[in-house]
Amino acid sequence: MTNPTSITVPDGVPFIDMVREFDAPRAEVYRAYTEPALVTQWLGPHGYAMTITEYDVRSGGSWAFSHLDPDGNSWGFHGTFHSVDPNESIVQTFEFEGMPGHVSLESVRFEDLDGRTRVVAHAAYQSVEARDAMAAGGMEKGVREGYERLDALLAVTT
Amino acid sequence: MTNPTSITVPDGVPFIDMVREFDAPRAEVYRAYTEPALVTQWLGPHGYAMTITEYDVRSGGSWAFSHLDPDGNSWGFHGTFHSVDPNESIVQTFEFEGMPGHVSLESVRFEDLDGRTRVVAHAAYQSVEARDAMAAGGMEKGVREGYERLDALLAVTT
């Protein structure tokens, strides 16, 4: 049975909130979020390939990657890591190069549930309109499928 | 006559918006925002001293500084530069170490008004409550006084 994914797009405020539990220890979930060779195996929708060009997971580091969809289109994303507290939380900026100039501030917190893990993510956008555009752009499907892929990865790494 | 400073703290959304014009060319205003030896001369309220420990103004760079108030208290701030487009715009993260864990995403745009300059700043917070706390904390006075100090600096550098 797949753990449910909660995605909230609240009216009138520029946020997207996501909560998802994983049947794996927190250190393993954190590792899957931060080691490039693991990230590329799950982040993004089914059928996408991922190339990471930079993933310097430390406070003040930068990151950049591209998704390649099944039709051969490439989608770039990049940002900075504002703060990284290993196994606890990450705060980073996020820019989708398909919407250049629109930046969001994303935080993810890893909660230890006695051997299982709850991931709590909060994204803040510069406008409600930019949030709406991101929510309308297939983000939700990509997130749910990515978490399913992460379940599968954690089943073999833990 | 001092140019007016517009500071907007809109109800219900986690933003602070500021608009200020300066009687100086855009390149000079941009320089005053980005060269540490100039920044320390104006950023912050009257009577404060400022020490910059890092100010790497490029996309992916980091920054950190401290304000020292007239009573000898030190206030630290730090973040990353998500994107820097020289003379045009800067997008950066911002964390006041007096409210650790609360991060905002700040953008500033420099508009050329035919030899004068309009600065348009937009800050997005992770919650309306964090925005309210920042707005209640004397931010407005510090901003207005900082811009007055910047007027004075630009009068001697241009």
Tab-separated table of C-alpha atoms in Angstrom:
chain	number	residue	atom	x	y	z
A	1	MET	CA	0.000	0.000	0.000
A	2	THR	CA	1.487	3.355	-1.007
A	3	ASN	CA	1.749	6.049	1.675
A	4	PRO	CA	-0.552	8.982	0.826
A	5	THR	CA	0.894	12.248	-0.470
A	6	SER	CA	-0.740	15.422	0.824
A	7	ILE	CA	-0.345	18.449	-1.476
A	8	THR	CA	-2.003	21.698	-0.376
A	9	VAL	CA	-2.326	24.777	-2.603
A	10	PRO	CA	-4.029	27.231	-0.227
A	11	ASP	CA	-6.267	30.005	-1.595
A	12	GLY	CA	-4.880	33.523	-1.513
A	13	VAL	CA	-1.391	32.856	-0.134
A	14	PRO	CA	1.634	31.968	-2.331
A	15	PHE	CA	2.472	28.602	-0.791
A	16	ILE	CA	2.507	24.935	-1.707
A	17	ASP	CA	2.690	22.473	1.197
A	18	MET	CA	3.458	18.786	0.891
A	19	VAL	CA	3.585	16.008	3.472
A	20	ARG	CA	4.643	12.431	2.748
A	21	GLU	CA	5.752	9.544	4.952
A	22	PHE	CA	8.303	6.917	3.959
A	23	ASP	CA	8.841	3.434	5.393
A	24	ALA	CA	12.571	3.998	5.851
A	25	PRO	CA	14.845	5.578	8.478
A	26	ARG	CA	15.415	9.302	8.355
A	27	ALA	CA	19.129	9.034	7.536
A	28	GLU	CA	18.291	6.958	4.445
A	29	VAL	CA	15.632	9.393	3.243
A	30	TYR	CA	18.016	12.290	3.781
A	31	ARG	CA	20.698	10.431	1.833
A	32	ALA	CA	18.292	9.899	-1.078
A	33	TYR	CA	17.573	13.655	-1.095
A	34	THR	CA	21.202	14.734	-1.062
A	35	GLU	CA	23.450	12.222	-2.866
A	36	PRO	CA	23.375	12.999	-6.581
A	37	ALA	CA	23.666	9.326	-7.613
A	38	LEU	CA	20.497	8.633	-5.595
A	39	VAL	CA	18.603	11.856	-6.425
A	40	THR	CA	18.771	11.117	-10.146
A	41	GLN	CA	17.019	7.789	-9.521
A	42	TRP	CA	13.801	9.253	-8.134
A	43	LEU	CA	13.323	13.029	-8.497
A	44	GLY	CA	10.708	13.768	-11.143
A	45	PRO	CA	7.902	11.976	-12.968
A	46	HIS	CA	7.998	8.417	-14.281
A	47	GLY	CA	9.818	8.150	-17.587
A	48	TYR	CA	12.051	11.189	-17.124
A	49	ALA	CA	15.832	11.133	-17.164
A	50	MET	CA	17.784	13.512	-14.923
A	51	THR	CA	21.235	15.046	-15.247
A	52	ILE	CA	22.758	16.858	-12.273
A	53	THR	CA	25.416	19.417	-13.163
A	54	GLU	CA	25.923	20.731	-9.611
A	55	TYR	CA	24.661	19.530	-6.219
A	56	ASP	CA	26.754	21.122	-3.509
A	57	VAL	CA	24.563	20.288	-0.506
A	58	ARG	CA	25.887	22.664	2.165
A	59	SER	CA	24.789	26.066	3.458
A	60	GLY	CA	25.811	28.455	0.677
A	61	GLY	CA	26.164	25.758	-1.987
A	62	SER	CA	24.497	25.745	-5.394
A	63	TRP	CA	22.575	23.166	-7.374
A	64	ALA	CA	21.490	22.693	-10.994
A	65	PHE	CA	19.902	19.844	-12.891
A	66	SER	CA	17.960	19.058	-16.048
A	67	HIS	CA	15.044	16.757	-16.646
A	68	LEU	CA	14.717	15.088	-20.016
A	69	ASP	CA	11.148	14.071	-20.784
A	70	PRO	CA	10.148	11.046	-22.902
A	71	ASP	CA	9.695	13.307	-25.967
A	72	GLY	CA	13.290	14.507	-25.710
A	73	ASN	CA	12.548	17.966	-24.254
A	74	SER	CA	14.994	19.253	-21.632
A	75	TRP	CA	13.843	21.242	-18.580
A	76	GLY	CA	16.421	23.034	-16.469
A	77	PHE	CA	16.221	23.980	-12.795
A	78	HIS	CA	18.734	25.697	-10.513
A	79	GLY	CA	19.179	27.453	-7.185
A	80	THR	CA	21.188	27.851	-4.017
A	81	PHE	CA	21.160	26.041	-0.690
A	82	HIS	CA	20.507	28.718	1.930
A	83	SER	CA	20.891	26.302	4.831
A	84	VAL	CA	21.557	22.602	5.210
A	85	ASP	CA	21.164	20.889	8.588
A	86	PRO	CA	22.057	17.230	7.863
A	87	ASN	CA	19.219	14.757	8.511
A	88	GLU	CA	17.033	17.627	9.764
A	89	SER	CA	16.213	20.241	7.138
A	90	ILE	CA	17.190	21.992	3.925
A	91	VAL	CA	16.202	25.510	2.793
A	92	GLN	CA	16.932	26.309	-0.834
A	93	THR	CA	15.959	28.604	-3.676
A	94	PHE	CA	14.354	27.114	-6.765
A	95	GLU	CA	14.023	28.463	-10.294
A	96	PHE	CA	12.452	26.593	-13.199
A	97	GLU	CA	14.176	27.833	-16.332
A	98	GLY	CA	10.876	27.492	-18.217
A	99	MET	CA	9.626	30.404	-16.067
A	100	PRO	CA	12.823	32.473	-15.824
A	101	GLY	CA	12.934	35.188	-13.169
A	102	HIS	CA	10.367	33.455	-10.965
A	103	VAL	CA	12.128	32.130	-7.896
A	104	SER	CA	10.700	30.248	-4.932
A	105	LEU	CA	12.032	29.482	-1.488
A	106	GLU	CA	11.641	25.812	-0.602
A	107	SER	CA	12.128	24.151	2.739
A	108	VAL	CA	12.036	20.473	3.543
A	109	ARG	CA	12.069	18.993	7.045
A	110	PHE	CA	12.798	15.331	7.818
A	111	GLU	CA	10.930	14.063	10.903
A	112	ASP	CA	11.994	10.859	12.619
A	113	LEU	CA	8.949	8.633	13.247
A	114	ASP	CA	10.732	5.888	15.166
A	115	GLY	CA	12.375	4.251	12.166
A	116	ARG	CA	10.000	5.696	9.596
A	117	THR	CA	10.213	9.241	8.225
A	118	ARG	CA	7.834	12.110	7.549
A	119	VAL	CA	8.939	14.658	4.935
A	120	VAL	CA	7.324	18.093	5.339
A	121	ALA	CA	7.926	20.503	2.448
A	122	HIS	CA	6.885	24.149	2.193
A	123	ALA	CA	7.399	26.312	-0.885
A	124	ALA	CA	6.928	30.110	-0.817
A	125	TYR	CA	6.559	31.973	-4.120
A	126	GLN	CA	7.083	35.659	-4.947
A	127	SER	CA	3.430	36.019	-5.976
A	128	VAL	CA	0.199	34.048	-5.782
A	129	GLU	CA	0.132	34.112	-9.613
A	130	ALA	CA	3.565	32.454	-9.860
A	131	ARG	CA	2.432	29.826	-7.339
A	132	ASP	CA	-0.732	29.212	-9.367
A	133	ALA	CA	1.286	28.824	-12.573
A	134	MET	CA	3.578	26.294	-10.911
A	135	ALA	CA	0.642	24.356	-9.430
A	136	ALA	CA	-1.108	24.318	-12.821
A	137	GLY	CA	1.980	23.056	-14.640
A	138	GLY	CA	1.878	19.373	-13.771
A	139	MET	CA	3.922	19.794	-10.596
A	140	GLU	CA	1.529	17.616	-8.581
A	141	LYS	CA	1.821	14.589	-10.869
A	142	GLY	CA	5.605	14.915	-10.890
A	143	VAL	CA	5.756	15.079	-7.101
A	144	ARG	CA	3.494	12.049	-6.543
A	145	GLU	CA	5.355	9.969	-9.094
A	146	GLY	CA	8.715	11.071	-7.729
A	147	TYR	CA	7.701	9.929	-4.239
A	148	GLU	CA	6.629	6.557	-5.663
A	149	ARG	CA	10.031	6.232	-7.268
A	150	LEU	CA	11.629	7.194	-3.952
A	151	ASP	CA	9.640	4.419	-2.207
A	152	ALA	CA	11.108	1.949	-4.685
A	153	LEU	CA	14.631	3.294	-4.242
A	154	LEU	CA	14.403	3.180	-0.440
A	155	ALA	CA	13.208	-0.437	-0.648
A	156	VAL	CA	16.548	-1.418	-2.191
A	157	THR	CA	18.881	0.957	-0.294
A	158	THR	CA	17.612	0.213	3.248
B	1	MET	CA	13.839	67.493	-0.253
B	2	THR	CA	14.067	63.767	0.517
B	3	ASN	CA	12.538	61.350	-1.983
B	4	PRO	CA	9.609	59.483	-0.406
B	5	THR	CA	9.977	55.838	0.636
B	6	SER	CA	6.971	53.619	-0.030
B	7	ILE	CA	6.762	50.568	2.241
B	8	THR	CA	3.752	48.262	1.799
B	9	VAL	CA	2.870	45.431	4.192
B	10	PRO	CA	-0.217	43.975	2.489
B	11	ASP	CA	-2.904	42.198	4.525
B	12	GLY	CA	-3.058	38.427	4.263
B	13	VAL	CA	-0.088	37.774	1.973
B	14	PRO	CA	3.499	37.301	3.243
B	15	PHE	CA	5.131	40.165	1.362
B	16	ILE	CA	6.835	43.479	2.049
B	17	ASP	CA	7.174	45.835	-0.940
B	18	MET	CA	9.357	48.912	-1.043
B	19	VAL	CA	9.859	51.568	-3.711
B	20	ARG	CA	12.369	54.409	-3.471
B	21	GLU	CA	13.868	56.781	-6.035
B	22	PHE	CA	17.390	58.167	-5.891
B	23	ASP	CA	18.843	61.243	-7.599
B	24	ALA	CA	21.782	59.311	-8.994
B	25	PRO	CA	22.497	57.151	-12.058
B	26	ARG	CA	21.591	53.476	-11.885
B	27	ALA	CA	25.215	52.259	-12.106
B	28	GLU	CA	26.091	54.311	-9.002
B	29	VAL	CA	23.117	53.037	-7.027
B	30	TYR	CA	23.973	49.476	-8.026
B	31	ARG	CA	27.580	50.035	-6.958
B	32	ALA	CA	26.430	51.291	-3.547
B	33	TYR	CA	24.362	48.099	-3.146
B	34	THR	CA	27.133	45.728	-4.103
B	35	GLU	CA	30.563	47.064	-3.089
B	36	PRO	CA	31.193	46.165	0.563
B	37	ALA	CA	33.138	49.379	1.277
B	38	LEU	CA	30.066	51.351	0.153
B	39	VAL	CA	27.376	49.068	1.623
B	40	THR	CA	28.813	49.470	5.125
B	41	GLN	CA	28.364	53.243	4.809
B	42	TRP	CA	24.579	53.216	4.409
B	43	LEU	CA	22.801	49.894	5.083
B	44	GLY	CA	20.916	50.095	8.375
B	45	PRO	CA	19.599	52.715	10.760
B	46	HIS	CA	21.394	55.882	11.824
B	47	GLY	CA	24.015	55.252	14.477
B	48	TYR	CA	24.687	51.604	13.614
B	49	ALA	CA	28.059	50.208	12.633
B	50	MET	CA	28.269	47.383	10.104
B	51	THR	CA	30.820	44.617	9.575
B	52	ILE	CA	30.652	42.532	6.399
B	53	THR	CA	32.255	39.120	6.689
B	54	GLU	CA	31.242	37.889	3.205
B	55	TYR	CA	29.685	39.666	0.224
B	56	ASP	CA	30.207	37.562	-2.876
B	57	VAL	CA	27.792	39.339	-5.221
B	58	ARG	CA	27.342	36.784	-8.013
B	59	SER	CA	24.718	34.160	-8.791
B	60	GLY	CA	25.438	31.399	-6.266
B	61	GLY	CA	27.492	33.589	-3.937
B	62	SER	CA	26.926	34.062	-0.216
B	63	TRP	CA	26.755	37.072	2.074
B	64	ALA	CA	26.930	37.725	5.813
B	65	PHE	CA	27.148	40.862	7.918
B	66	SER	CA	26.570	42.145	11.432
B	67	HIS	CA	25.035	45.356	12.654
B	68	LEU	CA	26.293	46.840	15.896
B	69	ASP	CA	23.743	49.115	17.532
B	70	PRO	CA	24.601	52.166	19.671
B	71	ASP	CA	24.139	50.078	22.845
B	72	GLY	CA	26.788	47.596	21.706
B	73	ASN	CA	24.403	44.778	20.694
B	74	SER	CA	25.369	42.794	17.600
B	75	TRP	CA	22.766	41.569	15.074
B	76	GLY	CA	23.780	39.040	12.445
B	77	PHE	CA	22.259	38.464	9.012
B	78	HIS	CA	23.224	36.049	6.235
B	79	GLY	CA	22.059	34.454	3.017
B	80	THR	CA	22.835	33.481	-0.549
B	81	PHE	CA	22.636	35.349	-3.843
B	82	HIS	CA	20.317	33.281	-6.038
B	83	SER	CA	20.824	35.514	-9.074
B	84	VAL	CA	22.736	38.680	-9.815
B	85	ASP	CA	22.156	40.596	-13.040
B	86	PRO	CA	24.540	43.576	-12.760
B	87	ASN	CA	22.827	47.002	-12.761
B	88	GLU	CA	19.455	45.268	-13.237
B	89	SER	CA	18.428	43.027	-10.366
B	90	ILE	CA	19.460	40.845	-7.434
B	91	VAL	CA	17.527	37.934	-5.902
B	92	GLN	CA	18.819	36.715	-2.555
B	93	THR	CA	17.832	34.823	0.564
B	94	PHE	CA	17.804	36.649	3.886
B	95	GLU	CA	17.921	35.347	7.442
B	96	PHE	CA	18.028	37.509	10.556
B	97	GLU	CA	19.896	35.526	13.166
B	98	GLY	CA	17.611	36.990	15.849
B	99	MET	CA	14.815	34.907	14.263
B	100	PRO	CA	16.775	31.787	13.277
B	101	GLY	CA	15.133	29.394	10.853
B	102	HIS	CA	12.945	32.110	9.326
B	103	VAL	CA	14.204	32.817	5.823
B	104	SER	CA	12.875	35.265	3.256
B	105	LEU	CA	13.438	35.653	-0.466
B	106	GLU	CA	14.273	39.231	-1.396
B	107	SER	CA	14.459	40.757	-4.838
B	108	VAL	CA	15.587	44.213	-5.791
B	109	ARG	CA	15.266	45.760	-9.240
B	110	PHE	CA	17.112	48.892	-10.373
B	111	GLU	CA	15.131	50.946	-12.899
B	112	ASP	CA	16.862	53.600	-14.990
B	113	LEU	CA	14.844	56.858	-14.923
B	114	ASP	CA	16.982	58.797	-17.382
B	115	GLY	CA	19.842	59.528	-15.013
B	116	ARG	CA	17.866	58.962	-11.810
B	117	THR	CA	17.059	55.525	-10.390
B	118	ARG	CA	14.042	53.752	-8.966
B	119	VAL	CA	14.725	50.834	-6.604
B	120	VAL	CA	11.874	48.308	-6.374
B	121	ALA	CA	12.239	45.701	-3.632
B	122	HIS	CA	9.976	42.732	-2.916
B	123	ALA	CA	10.405	40.364	0.033
B	124	ALA	CA	8.510	37.059	0.273
B	125	TYR	CA	8.338	35.302	3.652
B	126	GLN	CA	7.594	31.664	4.498
B	127	SER	CA	4.501	32.677	6.489
B	128	VAL	CA	2.349	35.745	7.054
B	129	GLU	CA	3.271	35.494	10.761
B	130	ALA	CA	7.022	35.688	10.007
B	131	ARG	CA	6.370	38.688	7.759
B	132	ASP	CA	4.354	40.366	10.515
B	133	ALA	CA	7.130	39.763	13.053
B	134	MET	CA	9.698	41.300	10.698
B	135	ALA	CA	7.449	44.301	9.969
B	136	ALA	CA	6.830	44.820	13.702
B	137	GLY	CA	10.533	44.678	14.534
B	138	GLY	CA	11.650	48.170	13.532
B	139	MET	CA	12.443	47.149	9.963
B	140	GLU	CA	10.629	50.190	8.540
B	141	LYS	CA	12.657	52.748	10.502
B	142	GLY	CA	15.883	50.990	9.526
B	143	VAL	CA	14.935	51.003	5.860
B	144	ARG	CA	13.954	54.696	5.778
B	145	GLU	CA	17.082	55.760	7.622
B	146	GLY	CA	19.266	53.533	5.477
B	147	TYR	CA	17.888	55.156	2.326
B	148	GLU	CA	18.628	58.620	3.797
B	149	ARG	CA	22.181	57.515	4.435
B	150	LEU	CA	22.337	56.193	0.858
B	151	ASP	CA	21.176	59.607	-0.438
B	152	ALA	CA	24.086	61.192	1.416
B	153	LEU	CA	26.565	58.612	0.131
B	154	LEU	CA	25.391	59.018	-3.477
B	155	ALA	CA	25.784	62.795	-3.152
B	156	VAL	CA	29.515	62.328	-2.615
B	157	THR	CA	30.171	59.348	-4.942
B	158	THR	CA	28.393	60.734	-8.034
